[in-house]
Every structure is written in structure tokens, then in C-alpha cells.
Amino acid sequence: MRKWTAASIAEFEKERQHYLTQVEQPPLPPWESFAEHEKVKYLASQREKVIADEFSRLTVGGWALGKRPRLSYRVPISGLLHLPRGMNGKEGFDKVRFKKGDDLNDIVYNHYDQRVDPDTWPGTNYVASEGIIAKRSEYLGPNPHVASYRFTFEKCEIEWWEPYLEKPWIGETYWLVESEFDETVRWWFPMNRSVY
């Protein structure tokens, strides 16, 4: 949960006021003028919007594994990165150690840019099934994108987005965006999916 101070609450309320009266279409009245039942109704729709906006941010903002990432991602902790050999980890995982401050995007790109022998590498090549030199990335889907990273203590997994299949996946399962309600400011926020 977020930690609030009097100053951060005042700043949040100012931003919420601007959002409601200037950004929302049609413009809405200030939050404090809403009746309680109007707040409840608005918060229900705001929750869905938070989830949709965060999902869009992750999937649109993800980088395609077939191209070197333009941005770095400096990892906040040391740990072990789990790199699936195929979509949904069906063929197992490679594991790579990383240190606090390393660029995870660079580590992931370099790992999946390596060539493999298609005759011995397990799984399905989604890009080309025969006759060319295969790369590890081709076994993760037609056009895998790194949407985000999820940390569970020292374990790091990649949240993948496959736009052609419209499939969000992580490890051996799927990921989704959840929201959490903050009672202090009475507003929905995307849930932090990492635990350090």
C-alpha cells in the first residue's frame, strides 16, 4: 500500500481535481461535491479504467524481443532471472543470476538473441520451422514482447505479451492486471505485482 503524508494527499487531491474537471469528458464537478452514491458509482467505473489503462501501458509499452531494447531497466535487487525456453515455459527454463543495478533488458535480449540448433532445441519455432538459423526468441511466440518484470523476493520472471495471439503470459501461466483500493484517498490504483 502507498504511504501518504499530508503533502502527498494534498497533491493527489489536486491531481484528481484536475483530472475530473479538465481531463474527463464530459468534465465532472470537483470530487468533494459528489454525493456518496455518486462516488461509489464513479469509483466502480474508475476501477475498470485503471485496469484497462495499466494493461494498455504494459502491452503497448513493451519491447519486441526481436529488436534490441531502446531503454534500459536497472534492476532494484540481486536475484535469479527465469528465462523460459518456450511459450508458457513448457520446455523448461534457463536461469541467469543478476546483480542490483544490472540492465535486465540487455540480459534478456542477449539471451534470446543467441542461435540454437532447431534439431535439438525443444518446442515449436513460431517464426520459421525449417531451413534457417533459429534463435531462442523464435520459440516464445510469433512476436514476443517484454511487457514487464515481476519480482518475488529474489526470483524474477518476465511478463510477456504476444500481440499476434493477444496473449499475456508469465512462466507457466497468464498474467493480469489487478487493482487495489486505497482507503486513505478513496481511489483505485494498479496493484503492485512484485514483492521484494
PDB file of C-alpha atoms in Angstrom:
ATOM      1  CA  MET A   1       0.000   0.000   0.000  1.00  0.00           C
ATOM      2  CA  ARG A   2       1.062   3.544  -0.572  1.00  0.00           C
ATOM      3  CA  LYS A   3       2.467   5.659   2.227  1.00  0.00           C
ATOM      4  CA  TRP A   4       0.723   9.019   2.404  1.00  0.00           C
ATOM      5  CA  THR A   5       1.727  12.277   4.049  1.00  0.00           C
ATOM      6  CA  ALA A   6      -0.400  15.390   4.374  1.00  0.00           C
ATOM      7  CA  ALA A   7       1.552  16.912   1.472  1.00  0.00           C
ATOM      8  CA  SER A   8       1.195  13.863  -0.804  1.00  0.00           C
ATOM      9  CA  ILE A   9      -2.540  13.638  -0.061  1.00  0.00           C
ATOM     10  CA  ALA A  10      -2.966  17.325  -0.931  1.00  0.00           C
ATOM     11  CA  GLU A  11      -1.009  16.791  -4.171  1.00  0.00           C
ATOM     12  CA  PHE A  12      -3.101  13.736  -5.067  1.00  0.00           C
ATOM     13  CA  GLU A  13      -6.358  15.606  -4.415  1.00  0.00           C
ATOM     14  CA  LYS A  14      -5.146  18.455  -6.621  1.00  0.00           C
ATOM     15  CA  GLU A  15      -4.347  15.976  -9.433  1.00  0.00           C
ATOM     16  CA  ARG A  16      -7.702  14.225  -9.006  1.00  0.00           C
ATOM     17  CA  GLN A  17      -9.468  17.611  -9.156  1.00  0.00           C
ATOM     18  CA  HIS A  18      -7.656  18.462 -12.393  1.00  0.00           C
ATOM     19  CA  TYR A  19      -8.455  15.046 -13.862  1.00  0.00           C
ATOM     20  CA  LEU A  20     -12.167  15.248 -13.087  1.00  0.00           C
ATOM     21  CA  THR A  21     -12.703  18.844 -14.168  1.00  0.00           C
ATOM     22  CA  GLN A  22     -10.225  19.137 -17.060  1.00  0.00           C
ATOM     23  CA  VAL A  23      -9.457  15.662 -18.491  1.00  0.00           C
ATOM     24  CA  GLU A  24     -12.686  13.676 -18.084  1.00  0.00           C
ATOM     25  CA  GLN A  25     -15.123  14.042 -20.969  1.00  0.00           C
ATOM     26  CA  PRO A  26     -17.593  15.426 -20.322  1.00  0.00           C
ATOM     27  CA  PRO A  27     -15.986  17.367 -17.456  1.00  0.00           C
ATOM     28  CA  LEU A  28     -17.190  16.426 -13.991  1.00  0.00           C
ATOM     29  CA  PRO A  29     -17.638  18.518 -10.866  1.00  0.00           C
ATOM     30  CA  PRO A  30     -14.998  18.520  -8.109  1.00  0.00           C
ATOM     31  CA  TRP A  31     -14.757  15.272  -6.088  1.00  0.00           C
ATOM     32  CA  GLU A  32     -15.900  16.835  -2.813  1.00  0.00           C
ATOM     33  CA  SER A  33     -19.194  17.890  -4.442  1.00  0.00           C
ATOM     34  CA  PHE A  34     -20.111  14.274  -5.343  1.00  0.00           C
ATOM     35  CA  ALA A  35     -22.820  12.688  -3.172  1.00  0.00           C
ATOM     36  CA  GLU A  36     -21.738   9.394  -1.571  1.00  0.00           C
ATOM     37  CA  HIS A  37     -23.773   7.249  -4.015  1.00  0.00           C
ATOM     38  CA  GLU A  38     -22.210   9.208  -6.932  1.00  0.00           C
ATOM     39  CA  LYS A  39     -18.722   8.487  -5.580  1.00  0.00           C
ATOM     40  CA  VAL A  40     -19.499   4.765  -5.319  1.00  0.00           C
ATOM     41  CA  LYS A  41     -20.812   4.699  -8.903  1.00  0.00           C
ATOM     42  CA  TYR A  42     -17.859   6.671 -10.252  1.00  0.00           C
ATOM     43  CA  LEU A  43     -15.321   4.519  -8.380  1.00  0.00           C
ATOM     44  CA  ALA A  44     -16.769   1.357  -9.951  1.00  0.00           C
ATOM     45  CA  SER A  45     -16.098   2.721 -13.438  1.00  0.00           C
ATOM     46  CA  GLN A  46     -12.758   4.215 -12.359  1.00  0.00           C
ATOM     47  CA  ARG A  47     -11.599   0.758 -11.224  1.00  0.00           C
ATOM     48  CA  GLU A  48     -12.241  -0.724 -14.677  1.00  0.00           C
ATOM     49  CA  LYS A  49     -10.457   2.213 -16.302  1.00  0.00           C
ATOM     50  CA  VAL A  50      -7.414   1.772 -14.028  1.00  0.00           C
ATOM     51  CA  ILE A  51      -7.155  -1.892 -15.041  1.00  0.00           C
ATOM     52  CA  ALA A  52      -7.604  -1.153 -18.763  1.00  0.00           C
ATOM     53  CA  ASP A  53      -5.129   1.747 -18.719  1.00  0.00           C
ATOM     54  CA  GLU A  54      -2.464  -0.273 -16.885  1.00  0.00           C
ATOM     55  CA  PHE A  55      -2.900  -3.255 -19.228  1.00  0.00           C
ATOM     56  CA  SER A  56      -2.574  -0.916 -22.202  1.00  0.00           C
ATOM     57  CA  ARG A  57       0.510   0.753 -20.694  1.00  0.00           C
ATOM     58  CA  LEU A  58       2.214  -2.620 -20.224  1.00  0.00           C
ATOM     59  CA  THR A  59       1.320  -4.123 -23.599  1.00  0.00           C
ATOM     60  CA  VAL A  60       1.783  -1.034 -25.779  1.00  0.00           C
ATOM     61  CA  GLY A  61       4.920  -0.020 -23.889  1.00  0.00           C
ATOM     62  CA  GLY A  62       6.522  -3.463 -24.065  1.00  0.00           C
ATOM     63  CA  TRP A  63       9.533  -4.016 -26.294  1.00  0.00           C
ATOM     64  CA  ALA A  64       9.732  -6.573 -29.097  1.00  0.00           C
ATOM     65  CA  LEU A  65      12.252  -9.283 -28.299  1.00  0.00           C
ATOM     66  CA  GLY A  66      13.429  -9.378 -31.922  1.00  0.00           C
ATOM     67  CA  LYS A  67      14.975  -5.901 -31.614  1.00  0.00           C
ATOM     68  CA  ARG A  68      17.480  -4.539 -29.127  1.00  0.00           C
ATOM     69  CA  PRO A  69      15.559  -2.536 -26.483  1.00  0.00           C
ATOM     70  CA  ARG A  70      15.881   1.251 -26.631  1.00  0.00           C
ATOM     71  CA  LEU A  71      15.526   1.668 -22.871  1.00  0.00           C
ATOM     72  CA  SER A  72      17.387   0.035 -20.038  1.00  0.00           C
ATOM     73  CA  TYR A  73      15.792  -1.465 -16.949  1.00  0.00           C
ATOM     74  CA  ARG A  74      18.126  -1.213 -13.963  1.00  0.00           C
ATOM     75  CA  VAL A  75      17.136  -3.978 -11.592  1.00  0.00           C
ATOM     76  CA  PRO A  76      16.406  -2.853  -7.996  1.00  0.00           C
ATOM     77  CA  ILE A  77      17.680  -6.057  -6.328  1.00  0.00           C
ATOM     78  CA  SER A  78      20.001  -9.021  -6.939  1.00  0.00           C
ATOM     79  CA  GLY A  79      18.441 -12.345  -7.838  1.00  0.00           C
ATOM     80  CA  LEU A  80      17.774 -15.114 -10.332  1.00  0.00           C
ATOM     81  CA  LEU A  81      16.087 -14.468 -13.695  1.00  0.00           C
ATOM     82  CA  HIS A  82      13.906 -17.316 -15.019  1.00  0.00           C
ATOM     83  CA  LEU A  83      14.024 -17.401 -18.832  1.00  0.00           C
ATOM     84  CA  PRO A  84      11.508 -19.763 -20.482  1.00  0.00           C
ATOM     85  CA  ARG A  85      12.709 -21.891 -23.420  1.00  0.00           C
ATOM     86  CA  GLY A  86       9.228 -21.881 -24.972  1.00  0.00           C
ATOM     87  CA  MET A  87       5.834 -20.243 -24.637  1.00  0.00           C
ATOM     88  CA  ASN A  88       4.391 -20.759 -21.142  1.00  0.00           C
ATOM     89  CA  GLY A  89       7.598 -22.451 -20.028  1.00  0.00           C
ATOM     90  CA  LYS A  90       6.567 -25.831 -21.454  1.00  0.00           C
ATOM     91  CA  GLU A  91      10.166 -26.669 -22.356  1.00  0.00           C
ATOM     92  CA  GLY A  92      11.621 -25.546 -19.045  1.00  0.00           C
ATOM     93  CA  PHE A  93      13.653 -22.516 -18.034  1.00  0.00           C
ATOM     94  CA  ASP A  94      17.193 -21.224 -18.185  1.00  0.00           C
ATOM     95  CA  LYS A  95      18.263 -19.361 -15.057  1.00  0.00           C
ATOM     96  CA  VAL A  96      20.647 -16.417 -15.004  1.00  0.00           C
ATOM     97  CA  ARG A  97      21.959 -14.564 -11.934  1.00  0.00           C
ATOM     98  CA  PHE A  98      21.826 -10.778 -11.923  1.00  0.00           C
ATOM     99  CA  LYS A  99      23.099  -8.108  -9.555  1.00  0.00           C
ATOM    100  CA  LYS A 100      21.406  -4.951  -8.323  1.00  0.00           C
ATOM    101  CA  GLY A 101      21.879  -2.270 -10.985  1.00  0.00           C
ATOM    102  CA  ASP A 102      22.274  -4.680 -13.940  1.00  0.00           C
ATOM    103  CA  ASP A 103      20.269  -3.913 -17.093  1.00  0.00           C
ATOM    104  CA  LEU A 104      17.636  -6.668 -17.265  1.00  0.00           C
ATOM    105  CA  ASN A 105      16.505  -5.654 -20.751  1.00  0.00           C
ATOM    106  CA  ASP A 106      20.046  -6.178 -22.033  1.00  0.00           C
ATOM    107  CA  ILE A 107      20.396  -9.547 -20.267  1.00  0.00           C
ATOM    108  CA  VAL A 108      17.078 -10.766 -21.716  1.00  0.00           C
ATOM    109  CA  TYR A 109      17.823  -9.538 -25.237  1.00  0.00           C
ATOM    110  CA  ASN A 110      21.302 -11.098 -25.313  1.00  0.00           C
ATOM    111  CA  HIS A 111      19.969 -14.415 -24.011  1.00  0.00           C
ATOM    112  CA  TYR A 112      17.199 -14.716 -26.597  1.00  0.00           C
ATOM    113  CA  ASP A 113      19.295 -13.378 -29.484  1.00  0.00           C
ATOM    114  CA  GLN A 114      21.523 -16.475 -29.306  1.00  0.00           C
ATOM    115  CA  ARG A 115      21.297 -19.039 -32.077  1.00  0.00           C
ATOM    116  CA  VAL A 116      20.169 -22.575 -31.385  1.00  0.00           C
ATOM    117  CA  ASP A 117      20.134 -25.844 -33.325  1.00  0.00           C
ATOM    118  CA  PRO A 118      16.499 -26.339 -34.380  1.00  0.00           C
ATOM    119  CA  ASP A 119      17.044 -30.114 -34.489  1.00  0.00           C
ATOM    120  CA  THR A 120      17.911 -30.293 -30.791  1.00  0.00           C
ATOM    121  CA  TRP A 121      16.127 -27.263 -29.296  1.00  0.00           C
ATOM    122  CA  PRO A 122      12.795 -28.309 -27.743  1.00  0.00           C
ATOM    123  CA  GLY A 123       9.463 -26.822 -28.707  1.00  0.00           C
ATOM    124  CA  THR A 124       7.878 -25.051 -31.639  1.00  0.00           C
ATOM    125  CA  ASN A 125       9.612 -22.394 -33.708  1.00  0.00           C
ATOM    126  CA  TYR A 126       6.842 -19.844 -34.321  1.00  0.00           C
ATOM    127  CA  VAL A 127       8.826 -17.839 -36.888  1.00  0.00           C
ATOM    128  CA  ALA A 128      10.296 -20.383 -39.322  1.00  0.00           C
ATOM    129  CA  SER A 129      10.071 -24.130 -38.983  1.00  0.00           C
ATOM    130  CA  GLU A 130      12.908 -25.166 -41.279  1.00  0.00           C
ATOM    131  CA  GLY A 131      15.884 -24.188 -43.353  1.00  0.00           C
ATOM    132  CA  ILE A 132      17.217 -21.160 -41.488  1.00  0.00           C
ATOM    133  CA  ILE A 133      19.285 -20.428 -38.428  1.00  0.00           C
ATOM    134  CA  ALA A 134      16.978 -20.273 -35.424  1.00  0.00           C
ATOM    135  CA  LYS A 135      17.219 -18.007 -32.379  1.00  0.00           C
ATOM    136  CA  ARG A 136      15.887 -18.679 -28.891  1.00  0.00           C
ATOM    137  CA  SER A 137      13.353 -15.847 -29.231  1.00  0.00           C
ATOM    138  CA  GLU A 138      11.564 -17.665 -32.071  1.00  0.00           C
ATOM    139  CA  TYR A 139      10.316 -20.336 -29.645  1.00  0.00           C
ATOM    140  CA  LEU A 140       8.377 -17.888 -27.452  1.00  0.00           C
ATOM    141  CA  GLY A 141       5.713 -16.921 -29.997  1.00  0.00           C
ATOM    142  CA  PRO A 142       5.363 -15.156 -33.362  1.00  0.00           C
ATOM    143  CA  ASN A 143       6.415 -11.757 -31.950  1.00  0.00           C
ATOM    144  CA  PRO A 144       7.078 -11.895 -28.183  1.00  0.00           C
ATOM    145  CA  HIS A 145       7.251  -8.609 -26.276  1.00  0.00           C
ATOM    146  CA  VAL A 146       8.620  -7.991 -22.787  1.00  0.00           C
ATOM    147  CA  ALA A 147       5.803  -6.136 -21.010  1.00  0.00           C
ATOM    148  CA  SER A 148       7.297  -6.021 -17.519  1.00  0.00           C
ATOM    149  CA  TYR A 149       9.206  -7.902 -14.855  1.00  0.00           C
ATOM    150  CA  ARG A 150       7.759  -9.496 -11.745  1.00  0.00           C
ATOM    151  CA  PHE A 151       9.906  -9.999  -8.659  1.00  0.00           C
ATOM    152  CA  THR A 152       9.048 -12.467  -5.923  1.00  0.00           C
ATOM    153  CA  PHE A 153      11.798 -11.878  -3.417  1.00  0.00           C
ATOM    154  CA  GLU A 154      14.970 -12.858  -5.386  1.00  0.00           C
ATOM    155  CA  LYS A 155      13.146 -14.616  -8.238  1.00  0.00           C
ATOM    156  CA  CYS A 156      12.465 -12.563 -11.372  1.00  0.00           C
ATOM    157  CA  GLU A 157      10.041 -13.597 -14.104  1.00  0.00           C
ATOM    158  CA  ILE A 158       9.180 -11.839 -17.344  1.00  0.00           C
ATOM    159  CA  GLU A 159       5.629 -10.745 -18.063  1.00  0.00           C
ATOM    160  CA  TRP A 160       5.319 -11.494 -21.778  1.00  0.00           C
ATOM    161  CA  TRP A 161       2.847 -10.055 -24.269  1.00  0.00           C
ATOM    162  CA  GLU A 162       2.267 -11.836 -27.573  1.00  0.00           C
ATOM    163  CA  PRO A 163       0.376  -9.329 -29.763  1.00  0.00           C
ATOM    164  CA  TYR A 164      -0.430 -11.734 -32.620  1.00  0.00           C
ATOM    165  CA  LEU A 165      -2.070 -14.179 -30.235  1.00  0.00           C
ATOM    166  CA  GLU A 166      -3.244 -11.404 -27.853  1.00  0.00           C
ATOM    167  CA  LYS A 167      -1.793 -13.483 -25.048  1.00  0.00           C
ATOM    168  CA  PRO A 168      -0.286 -12.186 -21.791  1.00  0.00           C
ATOM    169  CA  TRP A 169       1.787 -14.915 -20.136  1.00  0.00           C
ATOM    170  CA  ILE A 170       4.341 -15.404 -17.387  1.00  0.00           C
ATOM    171  CA  GLY A 171       6.159 -18.610 -16.522  1.00  0.00           C
ATOM    172  CA  GLU A 172       3.664 -21.443 -16.909  1.00  0.00           C
ATOM    173  CA  THR A 173       0.537 -19.323 -16.567  1.00  0.00           C
ATOM    174  CA  TYR A 174      -1.023 -15.994 -17.571  1.00  0.00           C
ATOM    175  CA  TRP A 175      -0.696 -12.567 -16.011  1.00  0.00           C
ATOM    176  CA  LEU A 176      -3.358  -9.979 -15.499  1.00  0.00           C
ATOM    177  CA  VAL A 177      -3.656  -6.519 -14.054  1.00  0.00           C
ATOM    178  CA  GLU A 178      -5.420  -6.189 -10.738  1.00  0.00           C
ATOM    179  CA  SER A 179      -6.373  -3.100  -8.803  1.00  0.00           C
ATOM    180  CA  GLU A 180      -6.371  -2.164  -5.139  1.00  0.00           C
ATOM    181  CA  PHE A 181      -8.489   0.404  -3.375  1.00  0.00           C
ATOM    182  CA  ASP A 182      -6.702   2.940  -1.218  1.00  0.00           C
ATOM    183  CA  GLU A 183      -8.935   3.939   1.690  1.00  0.00           C
ATOM    184  CA  THR A 184      -6.836   6.976   2.569  1.00  0.00           C
ATOM    185  CA  VAL A 185      -7.645   8.830  -0.653  1.00  0.00           C
ATOM    186  CA  ARG A 186     -10.599   6.672  -1.750  1.00  0.00           C
ATOM    187  CA  TRP A 187      -9.261   5.823  -5.201  1.00  0.00           C
ATOM    188  CA  TRP A 188      -8.296   2.736  -7.233  1.00  0.00           C
ATOM    189  CA  PHE A 189      -4.676   2.089  -8.245  1.00  0.00           C
ATOM    190  CA  PRO A 190      -2.972  -0.705 -10.210  1.00  0.00           C
ATOM    191  CA  MET A 191      -1.774  -3.389  -7.806  1.00  0.00           C
ATOM    192  CA  ASN A 192       1.967  -3.823  -7.422  1.00  0.00           C
ATOM    193  CA  ARG A 193       2.630  -7.395  -8.549  1.00  0.00           C
ATOM    194  CA  SER A 194       6.187  -7.615  -7.197  1.00  0.00           C
ATOM    195  CA  VAL A 195       7.390  -8.490  -3.700  1.00  0.00           C
ATOM    196  CA  TYR A 196      10.967  -7.551  -2.735  1.00  0.00           C
TER     197      TYR A 196
END
